[in-house]
Amino acid sequence: MKKVITYGTYDLFHQGHYNLLKRAKALGDYLIVGVTSDYFDKSRGKFNVHDDLMTRIENVKKTGFADKIVVEEYFGQKIDDIKKYGVQVFTVGSDWEGYFDYLREYCQVIYLERTKGISSTQIRNSHSIRLGIVGNEKILDRFIDEIKYVSGVDIVGAYASEDDVDSQYKSEKFNTLSSYLTYEEMLDSVDAVYVNSPLSMRPALLEKALLCGKHVLTEFPFCTDYEKSKFLVELAQKNHLVLMEGLKTAYCPAFGKLISLVKSGRIGKVLSVEANFTQILGNSLENQIRISGGSIESLGAYPLLAICKLLGSNYKHVDFITHKESGVDTMSRINFVFEGAMASALVAINAKAEGDLVISGTKGYVYVPAPWWKTEYYELRYEDVNKNSKFFYKFEGEGLRYEIAEFVKSIKEKYDQNLLFNYEDILFESKVLSLIHKSRNQFTC
Ligand code: C2G
């Protein structure tokens, strides 16, 4: 019996996929189809696959060509599958010509001509979200680099208000975008906006976009006025719009898996969360203060996300110990008391300490080394070291592609709110930041 194998994502199943499977089946007597897992697709740069794995498998099954379906989960699996199933022919579309020649060591490799004029990307892009950029801060350069990895969204133009900030602190790529003279003009031509303007300007920009019926992705932190945050969240909900905070950690695959692992009880009941993020910003310190404020406003969102995800938003007490330089907190500790648990965060924009995350429980603890906010690796540790285990994942590029992909998905799937960084998380962050803003529960050293 001649066994043939082929692989694909088979997203938004179309005629090109059907033709390929039909011809693959005709190459032998038994066809094995490998369907990529969601995680594997992300790790090979496919960020907004529309259909989930089960739907994609069902669609392949429906063609009746596959005798066996396997899930492709890692690089190198093709070699393992060929050996495991005794495959004689590997085949794939001609868009991969030459790429899989290394498999000739194991079986025959045949590139079948690709069906012209159709692709999943084309179908996804046929209803592309028109995105407007608000603000010309440096982070925009990274955003523009990263959005290239996400399909289904196009930047149509940008708007930034006049200011007198030194251009070295501004986005270099802003000028490559077509610009609008007024915010209103831009809002008229887009479906959604990405706001990277300084924190002080954001609430008004967010409100206007939401009132005009536009989805919003904003840089973090969300807003230091809790009442205003609640108003914005309610406005988004009332108008069925997506309002998302662009904190990359929340959307990266490993962080979500880490939270699920802890929630599943592997370290027992969580008693303590310690999350640190410190930077010495040097020349860009003043600019960071201009955009966001001190250490808590600049970096607090990261540890607050971890704390809220693990312990919830219902704390009994919070206080802040800050070290100030020229009236600005440059290093701060945030201490929380929860019912049956404690949490603490150290953030700094002009001092350095270990930037790790430690989650302690009644059975063991999780250690995530710095930079935990770009989670790639963590360890589950126990009293009995033989039970320890290590988990490795991939964090692609600067990570902004994860939040952009989630934003696109949330809009297209008409989510009430994004589930990876939901309104409870946003409002928890805003509540804590509003306290620092009002100098409540604050001690200075
Ligand atoms: N295909 C085709 N014609 C098209 C579109 C796709 O023949 N118009 C083929 C692709 O060449 C591939 C299969 O259909 O052989 C599945 O395509 P995708 O779902 O896009 O999967 P792909 O990203 O090409 O993954 O490990 C995965 C494989 O490397 C292929």
GROMACS .gro file of C-alpha atoms and ligand atoms in nm:
model
  475
    1MET     CA    1   0.000   0.000   0.000
    2LYS     CA    2   0.141   0.339  -0.103
    3LYS     CA    3   0.103   0.591   0.178
    4VAL     CA    4   0.095   0.964   0.106
    5ILE     CA    5   0.114   1.245   0.362
    6THR     CA    6   0.034   1.616   0.333
    7TYR     CA    7   0.000   1.902   0.580
    8GLY     CA    8  -0.180   2.231   0.610
    9THR     CA    9  -0.379   2.471   0.824
   10TYR     CA   10  -0.690   2.446   0.605
   11ASP     CA   11  -0.829   2.770   0.742
   12LEU     CA   12  -1.156   2.888   0.583
   13PHE     CA   13  -1.153   2.571   0.374
   14HIS     CA   14  -1.163   2.655   0.002
   15GLN     CA   15  -1.132   2.509  -0.347
   16GLY     CA   16  -0.749   2.528  -0.340
   17HIS     CA   17  -0.740   2.300  -0.035
   18TYR     CA   18  -0.992   2.063  -0.192
   19ASN     CA   19  -0.795   2.034  -0.518
   20LEU     CA   20  -0.471   1.973  -0.330
   21LEU     CA   21  -0.621   1.694  -0.116
   22LYS     CA   22  -0.784   1.531  -0.420
   23ARG     CA   23  -0.454   1.522  -0.609
   24ALA     CA   24  -0.263   1.412  -0.299
   25LYS     CA   25  -0.500   1.116  -0.258
   26ALA     CA   26  -0.450   1.023  -0.625
   27LEU     CA   27  -0.074   0.988  -0.563
   28GLY     CA   28  -0.124   0.668  -0.362
   29ASP     CA   29  -0.366   0.435  -0.182
   30TYR     CA   30  -0.380   0.587   0.165
   31LEU     CA   31  -0.377   0.958   0.250
   32ILE     CA   32  -0.266   1.098   0.585
   33VAL     CA   33  -0.346   1.466   0.640
   34GLY     CA   34  -0.164   1.666   0.907
   35VAL     CA   35  -0.366   1.962   1.035
   36THR     CA   36  -0.165   2.224   1.222
   37SER     CA   37  -0.247   2.297   1.587
   38ASP     CA   38  -0.331   2.656   1.683
   39TYR     CA   39  -0.012   2.687   1.886
   40PHE     CA   40   0.206   2.548   1.606
   41ASP     CA   41   0.055   2.797   1.362
   42LYS     CA   42   0.138   3.084   1.595
   43SER     CA   43   0.493   2.961   1.637
   44ARG     CA   44   0.537   2.955   1.257
   45GLY     CA   45   0.402   3.308   1.223
   46LYS     CA   46   0.035   3.247   1.135
   47PHE     CA   47  -0.137   3.470   1.387
   48ASN     CA   48  -0.498   3.501   1.298
   49VAL     CA   49  -0.616   3.170   1.175
   50HIS     CA   50  -0.994   3.204   1.178
   51ASP     CA   51  -1.124   2.851   1.228
   52ASP     CA   52  -1.038   2.648   1.537
   53LEU     CA   53  -0.862   2.313   1.507
   54MET     CA   54  -1.180   2.101   1.529
   55THR     CA   55  -1.351   2.299   1.252
   56ARG     CA   56  -1.043   2.268   1.031
   57ILE     CA   57  -1.023   1.892   1.096
   58GLU     CA   58  -1.398   1.853   1.025
   59ASN     CA   59  -1.359   2.035   0.692
   60VAL     CA   60  -1.075   1.804   0.585
   61LYS     CA   61  -1.280   1.503   0.696
   62LYS     CA   62  -1.581   1.615   0.492
   63THR     CA   63  -1.384   1.592   0.165
   64GLY     CA   64  -1.367   1.216   0.214
   65PHE     CA   65  -1.006   1.208   0.085
   66ALA     CA   66  -0.829   1.160   0.419
   67ASP     CA   67  -0.786   0.805   0.550
   68LYS     CA   68  -0.620   0.938   0.863
   69ILE     CA   69  -0.592   1.285   1.017
   70VAL     CA   70  -0.312   1.379   1.254
   71VAL     CA   71  -0.243   1.706   1.434
   72GLU     CA   72   0.087   1.877   1.351
   73GLU     CA   73   0.226   2.027   1.668
   74TYR     CA   74   0.598   2.094   1.627
   75PHE     CA   75   0.878   2.163   1.384
   76GLY     CA   76   1.035   1.832   1.281
   77GLN     CA   77   0.712   1.634   1.323
   78LYS     CA   78   0.697   1.565   0.949
   79ILE     CA   79   1.009   1.345   0.975
   80ASP     CA   80   0.866   1.166   1.278
   81ASP     CA   81   0.530   1.107   1.105
   82ILE     CA   82   0.692   0.975   0.786
   83LYS     CA   83   0.887   0.722   0.992
   84LYS     CA   84   0.600   0.642   1.227
   85TYR     CA   85   0.341   0.572   0.953
   86GLY     CA   86   0.578   0.425   0.690
   87VAL     CA   87   0.501   0.699   0.437
   88GLN     CA   88   0.634   0.677   0.078
   89VAL     CA   89   0.524   1.017  -0.058
   90PHE     CA   90   0.520   1.361   0.101
   91THR     CA   91   0.329   1.623  -0.094
   92VAL     CA   92   0.238   1.989  -0.056
   93GLY     CA   93   0.146   2.282  -0.281
   94SER     CA   94   0.395   2.449  -0.515
   95ASP     CA   95   0.409   2.760  -0.292
   96TRP     CA   96   0.647   2.549  -0.083
   97GLU     CA   97   0.866   2.446  -0.381
   98GLY     CA   98   1.212   2.346  -0.255
   99TYR     CA   99   1.131   2.409   0.111
  100PHE     CA  100   1.071   2.046   0.201
  101ASP     CA  101   1.353   1.894  -0.007
  102TYR     CA  102   1.517   1.785   0.320
  103LEU     CA  103   1.247   1.517   0.344
  104ARG     CA  104   1.386   1.340   0.033
  105GLU     CA  105   1.616   1.155   0.274
  106TYR     CA  106   1.303   0.980   0.408
  107CYS     CA  107   1.055   0.953   0.115
  108GLN     CA  108   0.960   1.091  -0.225
  109VAL     CA  109   0.872   1.464  -0.221
  110ILE     CA  110   0.618   1.598  -0.473
  111TYR     CA  111   0.514   1.963  -0.505
  112LEU     CA  112   0.167   1.985  -0.659
  113GLU     CA  113   0.070   2.294  -0.850
  114ARG     CA  114  -0.117   2.540  -0.632
  115THR     CA  115  -0.467   2.649  -0.736
  116LYS     CA  116  -0.438   3.006  -0.859
  117GLY     CA  117  -0.647   3.299  -0.741
  118ILE     CA  118  -0.758   3.172  -0.401
  119SER     CA  119  -0.608   3.162  -0.053
  120SER     CA  120  -0.718   3.177   0.311
  121THR     CA  121  -0.529   3.506   0.351
  122GLN     CA  122  -0.720   3.652   0.057
  123ILE     CA  123  -1.053   3.545   0.211
  124ARG     CA  124  -0.951   3.685   0.549
  125ASN     CA  125  -0.836   4.012   0.389
  126SER     CA  126  -1.152   4.056   0.184
  127HIS     CA  127  -1.309   4.210   0.493
  128SER     CA  128  -0.998   4.381   0.628
  129ILE     CA  129  -1.039   4.611   0.923
  130ARG     CA  130  -0.947   4.969   0.834
  131LEU     CA  131  -0.725   5.089   1.115
  132GLY     CA  132  -0.637   5.449   1.197
  133ILE     CA  133  -0.332   5.536   1.403
  134VAL     CA  134  -0.361   5.802   1.673
  135GLY     CA  135  -0.033   5.945   1.799
  136ASN     CA  136   0.326   5.943   1.679
  137GLU     CA  137   0.515   5.805   1.978
  138LYS     CA  138   0.817   5.577   1.933
  139ILE     CA  139   0.618   5.260   2.010
  140LEU     CA  140   0.443   5.313   1.676
  141ASP     CA  141   0.755   5.199   1.488
  142ARG     CA  142   0.733   4.860   1.658
  143PHE     CA  143   0.360   4.846   1.600
  144ILE     CA  144   0.409   4.904   1.226
  145ASP     CA  145   0.678   4.634   1.212
  146GLU     CA  146   0.456   4.386   1.393
  147ILE     CA  147   0.124   4.446   1.217
  148LYS     CA  148   0.280   4.294   0.903
  149TYR     CA  149   0.244   3.952   1.065
  150VAL     CA  150  -0.130   3.986   1.111
  151SER     CA  151  -0.374   3.950   0.824
  152GLY     CA  152  -0.721   4.104   0.810
  153VAL     CA  153  -0.620   4.456   0.911
  154ASP     CA  154  -0.482   4.750   0.711
  155ILE     CA  155  -0.348   5.082   0.834
  156VAL     CA  156  -0.532   5.345   0.633
  157GLY     CA  157  -0.375   5.655   0.785
  158ALA     CA  158  -0.261   5.837   1.094
  159TYR     CA  159  -0.333   6.143   1.299
  160ALA     CA  160  -0.124   6.320   1.564
  161SER     CA  161  -0.187   6.652   1.730
  162GLU     CA  162   0.081   6.919   1.707
  163ASP     CA  163   0.333   6.921   1.990
  164ASP     CA  164   0.681   7.047   2.052
  165VAL     CA  165   0.849   6.725   2.156
  166ASP     CA  166   1.197   6.657   2.022
  167SER     CA  167   1.166   6.442   1.709
  168GLN     CA  168   1.421   6.190   1.841
  169TYR     CA  169   1.145   6.070   2.074
  170LYS     CA  170   0.893   6.037   1.797
  171SER     CA  171   0.806   5.758   1.557
  172GLU     CA  172   1.018   5.757   1.242
  173LYS     CA  173   0.758   5.560   1.049
  174PHE     CA  174   0.468   5.794   1.124
  175ASN     CA  175   0.560   6.001   0.818
  176THR     CA  176   0.539   5.697   0.591
  177LEU     CA  177   0.164   5.680   0.662
  178SER     CA  178  -0.090   5.905   0.497
  179SER     CA  179  -0.188   6.161   0.755
  180TYR     CA  180  -0.518   6.320   0.845
  181LEU     CA  181  -0.543   6.684   0.948
  182THR     CA  182  -0.805   6.623   1.213
  183TYR     CA  183  -0.902   6.331   1.435
  184GLU     CA  184  -1.264   6.361   1.319
  185GLU     CA  185  -1.159   6.326   0.955
  186MET     CA  186  -0.969   6.008   1.036
  187LEU     CA  187  -1.251   5.861   1.243
  188ASP     CA  188  -1.480   5.905   0.941
  189SER     CA  189  -1.263   5.672   0.732
  190VAL     CA  190  -1.178   5.386   0.970
  191ASP     CA  191  -1.337   5.092   1.154
  192ALA     CA  192  -1.093   5.096   1.445
  193VAL     CA  193  -0.812   5.300   1.599
  194TYR     CA  194  -0.484   5.225   1.772
  195VAL     CA  195  -0.404   5.498   2.026
  196ASN     CA  196  -0.043   5.552   2.129
  197SER     CA  197  -0.067   5.919   2.238
  198PRO     CA  198   0.050   6.012   2.590
  199LEU     CA  199  -0.160   5.885   2.879
  200SER     CA  200  -0.300   6.229   2.965
  201MET     CA  201  -0.456   6.258   2.617
  202ARG     CA  202  -0.591   5.903   2.591
  203PRO     CA  203  -0.926   5.920   2.775
  204ALA     CA  204  -1.059   6.196   2.548
  205LEU     CA  205  -0.931   6.019   2.234
  206LEU     CA  206  -1.081   5.687   2.344
  207GLU     CA  207  -1.416   5.845   2.427
  208LYS     CA  208  -1.442   6.022   2.094
  209ALA     CA  209  -1.358   5.705   1.899
  210LEU     CA  210  -1.614   5.500   2.093
  211LEU     CA  211  -1.881   5.768   2.049
  212CYS     CA  212  -1.814   5.753   1.674
  213GLY     CA  213  -1.867   5.375   1.677
  214LYS     CA  214  -1.502   5.276   1.634
  215HIS     CA  215  -1.323   4.984   1.800
  216VAL     CA  216  -1.024   5.087   2.010
  217LEU     CA  217  -0.686   4.937   2.090
  218THR     CA  218  -0.496   5.161   2.329
  219GLU     CA  219  -0.145   5.156   2.465
  220PHE     CA  220  -0.117   5.079   2.835
  221PRO     CA  221  -0.180   5.189   3.102
  222PHE     CA  222  -0.548   5.224   3.029
  223CYS     CA  223  -0.650   5.530   3.231
  224THR     CA  224  -0.561   5.661   3.576
  225ASP     CA  225  -0.913   5.783   3.646
  226TYR     CA  226  -1.119   5.486   3.766
  227GLU     CA  227  -1.458   5.651   3.713
  228LYS     CA  228  -1.358   5.750   3.362
  229SER     CA  229  -1.239   5.395   3.291
  230LYS     CA  230  -1.573   5.255   3.403
  231PHE     CA  231  -1.749   5.505   3.180
  232LEU     CA  232  -1.534   5.406   2.878
  233VAL     CA  233  -1.586   5.034   2.937
  234GLU     CA  234  -1.963   5.085   2.966
  235LEU     CA  235  -1.963   5.298   2.652
  236ALA     CA  236  -1.785   5.023   2.460
  237GLN     CA  237  -2.026   4.760   2.591
  238LYS     CA  238  -2.332   4.970   2.516
  239ASN     CA  239  -2.217   5.030   2.158
  240HIS     CA  240  -2.095   4.669   2.105
  241LEU     CA  241  -1.742   4.785   2.039
  242VAL     CA  242  -1.412   4.622   2.124
  243LEU     CA  243  -1.205   4.824   2.369
  244MET     CA  244  -0.870   4.664   2.434
  245GLU     CA  245  -0.555   4.754   2.620
  246GLY     CA  246  -0.236   4.673   2.434
  247LEU     CA  247  -0.036   4.504   2.707
  248LYS     CA  248   0.150   4.239   2.510
  249THR     CA  249   0.202   3.992   2.798
  250ALA     CA  250  -0.172   3.935   2.831
  251TYR     CA  251  -0.195   3.802   2.477
  252CYS     CA  252   0.124   3.596   2.442
  253PRO     CA  253   0.063   3.219   2.438
  254ALA     CA  254   0.292   3.122   2.725
  255PHE     CA  255   0.145   3.366   2.976
  256GLY     CA  256  -0.207   3.232   2.919
  257LYS     CA  257  -0.082   2.876   2.960
  258LEU     CA  258   0.101   2.970   3.280
  259ILE     CA  259  -0.217   3.116   3.431
  260SER     CA  260  -0.419   2.808   3.332
  261LEU     CA  261  -0.154   2.579   3.480
  262VAL     CA  262  -0.164   2.760   3.815
  263LYS     CA  263  -0.546   2.778   3.810
  264SER     CA  264  -0.560   2.401   3.756
  265GLY     CA  265  -0.413   2.353   4.104
  266ARG     CA  266  -0.066   2.224   4.019
  267ILE     CA  267   0.091   2.436   4.297
  268GLY     CA  268  -0.207   2.408   4.531
  269LYS     CA  269  -0.375   2.719   4.661
  270VAL     CA  270  -0.194   3.037   4.557
  271LEU     CA  271  -0.075   3.225   4.865
  272SER     CA  272   0.161   3.479   4.715
  273VAL     CA  273   0.240   3.651   4.385
  274GLU     CA  274   0.559   3.854   4.349
  275ALA     CA  275   0.606   4.027   4.017
  276ASN     CA  276   0.885   4.267   3.932
  277PHE     CA  277   0.965   4.480   3.629
  278THR     CA  278   1.252   4.726   3.651
  279GLN     CA  279   1.436   4.935   3.394
  280ILE     CA  280   1.705   5.201   3.389
  281LEU     CA  281   1.581   5.418   3.107
  282GLY     CA  282   1.879   5.656   3.091
  283ASN     CA  283   1.830   5.917   2.819
  284SER     CA  284   1.471   5.822   2.754
  285LEU     CA  285   1.364   5.859   3.119
  286GLU     CA  286   1.218   6.206   3.075
  287ASN     CA  287   1.034   6.100   2.764
  288GLN     CA  288   0.881   5.802   2.943
  289ILE     CA  289   0.765   6.032   3.222
  290ARG     CA  290   0.612   6.261   2.958
  291ILE     CA  291   0.421   5.973   2.798
  292SER     CA  292   0.303   5.776   3.102
  293GLY     CA  293   0.434   5.918   3.430
  294GLY     CA  294   0.642   5.748   3.699
  295SER     CA  295   0.732   5.387   3.763
  296ILE     CA  296   0.382   5.271   3.858
  297GLU     CA  297   0.206   5.433   3.565
  298SER     CA  298   0.481   5.326   3.324
  299LEU     CA  299   0.522   4.964   3.429
  300GLY     CA  300   0.261   4.878   3.695
  301ALA     CA  301   0.022   4.732   3.434
  302TYR     CA  302   0.244   4.424   3.393
  303PRO     CA  303   0.251   4.301   3.754
  304LEU     CA  304  -0.108   4.412   3.806
  305LEU     CA  305  -0.212   4.189   3.519
  306ALA     CA  306  -0.040   3.886   3.676
  307ILE     CA  307  -0.185   3.963   4.019
  308CYS     CA  308  -0.541   4.012   3.891
  309LYS     CA  309  -0.529   3.701   3.673
  310LEU     CA  310  -0.410   3.489   3.965
  311LEU     CA  311  -0.585   3.641   4.266
  312GLY     CA  312  -0.877   3.833   4.118
  313SER     CA  313  -0.965   4.199   4.153
  314ASN     CA  314  -1.114   4.189   4.502
  315TYR     CA  315  -0.826   4.297   4.723
  316LYS     CA  316  -0.874   4.397   5.088
  317HIS     CA  317  -0.585   4.640   5.107
  318VAL     CA  318  -0.323   4.801   4.886
  319ASP     CA  319  -0.037   5.037   4.967
  320PHE     CA  320   0.255   5.188   4.780
  321ILE     CA  321   0.610   5.264   4.887
  322THR     CA  322   0.773   5.499   4.643
  323HIS     CA  323   1.115   5.648   4.592
  324LYS     CA  324   1.088   5.984   4.420
  325GLU     CA  325   1.330   6.187   4.210
  326SER     CA  326   1.220   6.543   4.131
  327GLY     CA  327   0.870   6.457   4.249
  328VAL     CA  328   0.832   6.152   4.022
  329ASP     CA  329   0.824   5.795   4.155
  330THR     CA  330   1.118   5.619   3.990
  331MET     CA  331   1.103   5.303   4.199
  332SER     CA  332   0.794   5.170   4.374
  333ARG     CA  333   0.667   4.871   4.561
  334ILE     CA  334   0.297   4.786   4.558
  335ASN     CA  335   0.169   4.561   4.837
  336PHE     CA  336  -0.167   4.383   4.832
  337VAL     CA  337  -0.364   4.189   5.087
  338PHE     CA  338  -0.629   3.955   4.946
  339GLU     CA  339  -0.854   3.713   5.131
  340GLY     CA  340  -0.609   3.430   5.206
  341ALA     CA  341  -0.331   3.560   4.982
  342MET     CA  342  -0.076   3.837   4.941
  343ALA     CA  343   0.089   4.002   4.644
  344SER     CA  344   0.368   4.242   4.583
  345ALA     CA  345   0.517   4.418   4.283
  346LEU     CA  346   0.840   4.611   4.235
  347VAL     CA  347   0.858   4.850   3.942
  348ALA     CA  348   1.132   5.095   3.850
  349ILE     CA  349   1.222   5.325   3.562
  350ASN     CA  350   1.554   5.443   3.706
  351ALA     CA  351   1.682   5.145   3.908
  352LYS     CA  352   1.747   4.778   3.845
  353ALA     CA  353   1.645   4.464   4.032
  354GLU     CA  354   1.568   4.105   3.931
  355GLY     CA  355   1.265   4.111   3.701
  356ASP     CA  356   1.109   3.778   3.777
  357LEU     CA  357   0.768   3.643   3.868
  358VAL     CA  358   0.722   3.399   4.156
  359ILE     CA  359   0.384   3.242   4.229
  360SER     CA  360   0.384   3.050   4.556
  361GLY     CA  361   0.129   2.792   4.656
  362THR     CA  362   0.059   2.534   4.922
  363LYS     CA  363   0.209   2.250   4.711
  364GLY     CA  364   0.490   2.427   4.525
  365TYR     CA  365   0.573   2.738   4.326
  366VAL     CA  366   0.615   2.866   3.973
  367TYR     CA  367   0.931   3.054   3.884
  368VAL     CA  368   0.931   3.271   3.571
  369PRO     CA  369   1.271   3.431   3.511
  370ALA     CA  370   1.319   3.782   3.373
  371PRO     CA  371   1.185   3.900   3.140
  372TRP     CA  372   0.870   3.723   3.260
  373TRP     CA  373   0.655   3.982   3.075
  374LYS     CA  374   0.782   3.826   2.751
  375THR     CA  375   0.703   3.481   2.887
  376GLU     CA  376   0.891   3.204   2.708
  377TYR     CA  377   0.994   2.973   2.984
  378TYR     CA  378   0.889   2.882   3.337
  379GLU     CA  379   0.951   2.617   3.598
  380LEU     CA  380   0.721   2.433   3.827
  381ARG     CA  381   0.916   2.369   4.148
  382TYR     CA  382   0.836   2.146   4.447
  383GLU     CA  383   0.988   2.052   4.781
  384ASP     CA  384   1.080   1.721   4.615
  385VAL     CA  385   1.300   1.844   4.327
  386ASN     CA  386   1.237   1.522   4.131
  387LYS     CA  387   0.885   1.647   4.065
  388ASN     CA  388   1.005   1.976   3.909
  389SER     CA  389   0.923   2.044   3.546
  390LYS     CA  390   1.017   2.306   3.288
  391PHE     CA  391   0.795   2.459   3.019
  392PHE     CA  392   0.924   2.626   2.702
  393TYR     CA  393   0.732   2.838   2.453
  394LYS     CA  394   0.808   3.090   2.184
  395PHE     CA  395   0.764   3.465   2.213
  396GLU     CA  396   0.770   3.612   1.865
  397GLY     CA  397   0.938   3.944   1.787
  398GLU     CA  398   0.833   4.230   2.011
  399GLY     CA  399   0.507   4.055   2.096
  400LEU     CA  400   0.277   4.328   1.964
  401ARG     CA  401   0.158   4.091   1.691
  402TYR     CA  402  -0.025   3.891   1.961
  403GLU     CA  403  -0.230   4.187   2.076
  404ILE     CA  404  -0.301   4.301   1.719
  405ALA     CA  405  -0.415   3.949   1.623
  406GLU     CA  406  -0.641   3.937   1.931
  407PHE     CA  407  -0.783   4.279   1.847
  408VAL     CA  408  -0.867   4.166   1.493
  409LYS     CA  409  -1.016   3.842   1.621
  410SER     CA  410  -1.227   4.018   1.886
  411ILE     CA  411  -1.373   4.252   1.624
  412LYS     CA  412  -1.437   3.983   1.365
  413GLU     CA  413  -1.585   3.738   1.613
  414LYS     CA  414  -1.789   4.019   1.772
  415TYR     CA  415  -1.665   3.942   2.122
  416ASP     CA  416  -1.831   4.137   2.404
  417GLN     CA  417  -1.484   4.185   2.546
  418ASN     CA  418  -1.145   4.029   2.492
  419LEU     CA  419  -1.115   3.734   2.723
  420LEU     CA  420  -0.738   3.738   2.763
  421PHE     CA  421  -0.739   4.089   2.911
  422ASN     CA  422  -1.097   4.150   3.010
  423TYR     CA  423  -1.273   4.450   3.160
  424GLU     CA  424  -1.223   4.318   3.513
  425ASP     CA  425  -0.845   4.319   3.455
  426ILE     CA  426  -0.857   4.667   3.299
  427LEU     CA  427  -1.066   4.813   3.579
  428PHE     CA  428  -0.847   4.654   3.847
  429GLU     CA  429  -0.543   4.819   3.690
  430SER     CA  430  -0.723   5.150   3.661
  431LYS     CA  431  -0.846   5.137   4.022
  432VAL     CA  432  -0.494   5.083   4.155
  433LEU     CA  433  -0.347   5.353   3.931
  434SER     CA  434  -0.616   5.599   4.034
  435LEU     CA  435  -0.508   5.555   4.398
  436ILE     CA  436  -0.149   5.644   4.314
  437HIS     CA  437  -0.279   5.936   4.112
  438LYS     CA  438  -0.465   6.066   4.417
  439SER     CA  439  -0.162   5.992   4.642
  440ARG     CA  440  -0.367   5.751   4.856
  441ASN     CA  441  -0.207   5.478   5.073
  442GLN     CA  442   0.130   5.608   4.968
  443PHE     CA  443   0.457   5.613   5.166
  444THR     CA  444   0.767   5.781   5.032
  445CYS     CA  445   1.121   5.673   5.112
  446C2G     N1  446  -0.300   2.522  -0.143
  446C2G     C1  447  -0.317   2.511  -0.280
  446C2G     N2  448  -0.377   2.615  -0.349
  446C2G     C2  449  -0.418   2.724  -0.284
  446C2G     C3  450  -0.403   2.735  -0.145
  446C2G     C4  451  -0.344   2.630  -0.077
  446C2G     O1  452  -0.280   2.412  -0.343
  446C2G     N3  453  -0.474   2.823  -0.356
  446C2G     C5  454  -0.235   2.409  -0.069
  446C2G     C6  455  -0.107   2.453   0.005
  446C2G     O2  456   0.003   2.457  -0.085
  446C2G     C7  457  -0.095   2.340   0.105
  446C2G     C8  458  -0.241   2.310   0.138
  446C2G     O3  459  -0.319   2.362   0.031
  446C2G     O4  460  -0.036   2.226   0.046
  446C2G     C9  461  -0.283   2.370   0.269
  446C2G     O5  462  -0.261   2.510   0.263
  446C2G     P1  463  -0.257   2.598   0.397
  446C2G     O6  464  -0.375   2.567   0.476
  446C2G     O7  465  -0.231   2.738   0.356
  446C2G     O8  466  -0.133   2.539   0.477
  446C2G     P2  467   0.018   2.583   0.470
  446C2G     O9  468   0.042   2.707   0.551
  446C2G    O10  469   0.059   2.589   0.326
  446C2G    O11  470   0.091   2.465   0.548
  446C2G    O12  471   0.309   2.222   0.797
  446C2G    C10  472   0.210   2.287   0.720
  446C2G    C11  473   0.247   2.283   0.577
  446C2G    O13  474   0.375   2.331   0.569
  446C2G    C12  475   0.156   2.359   0.482
   0.00000   0.00000   0.00000
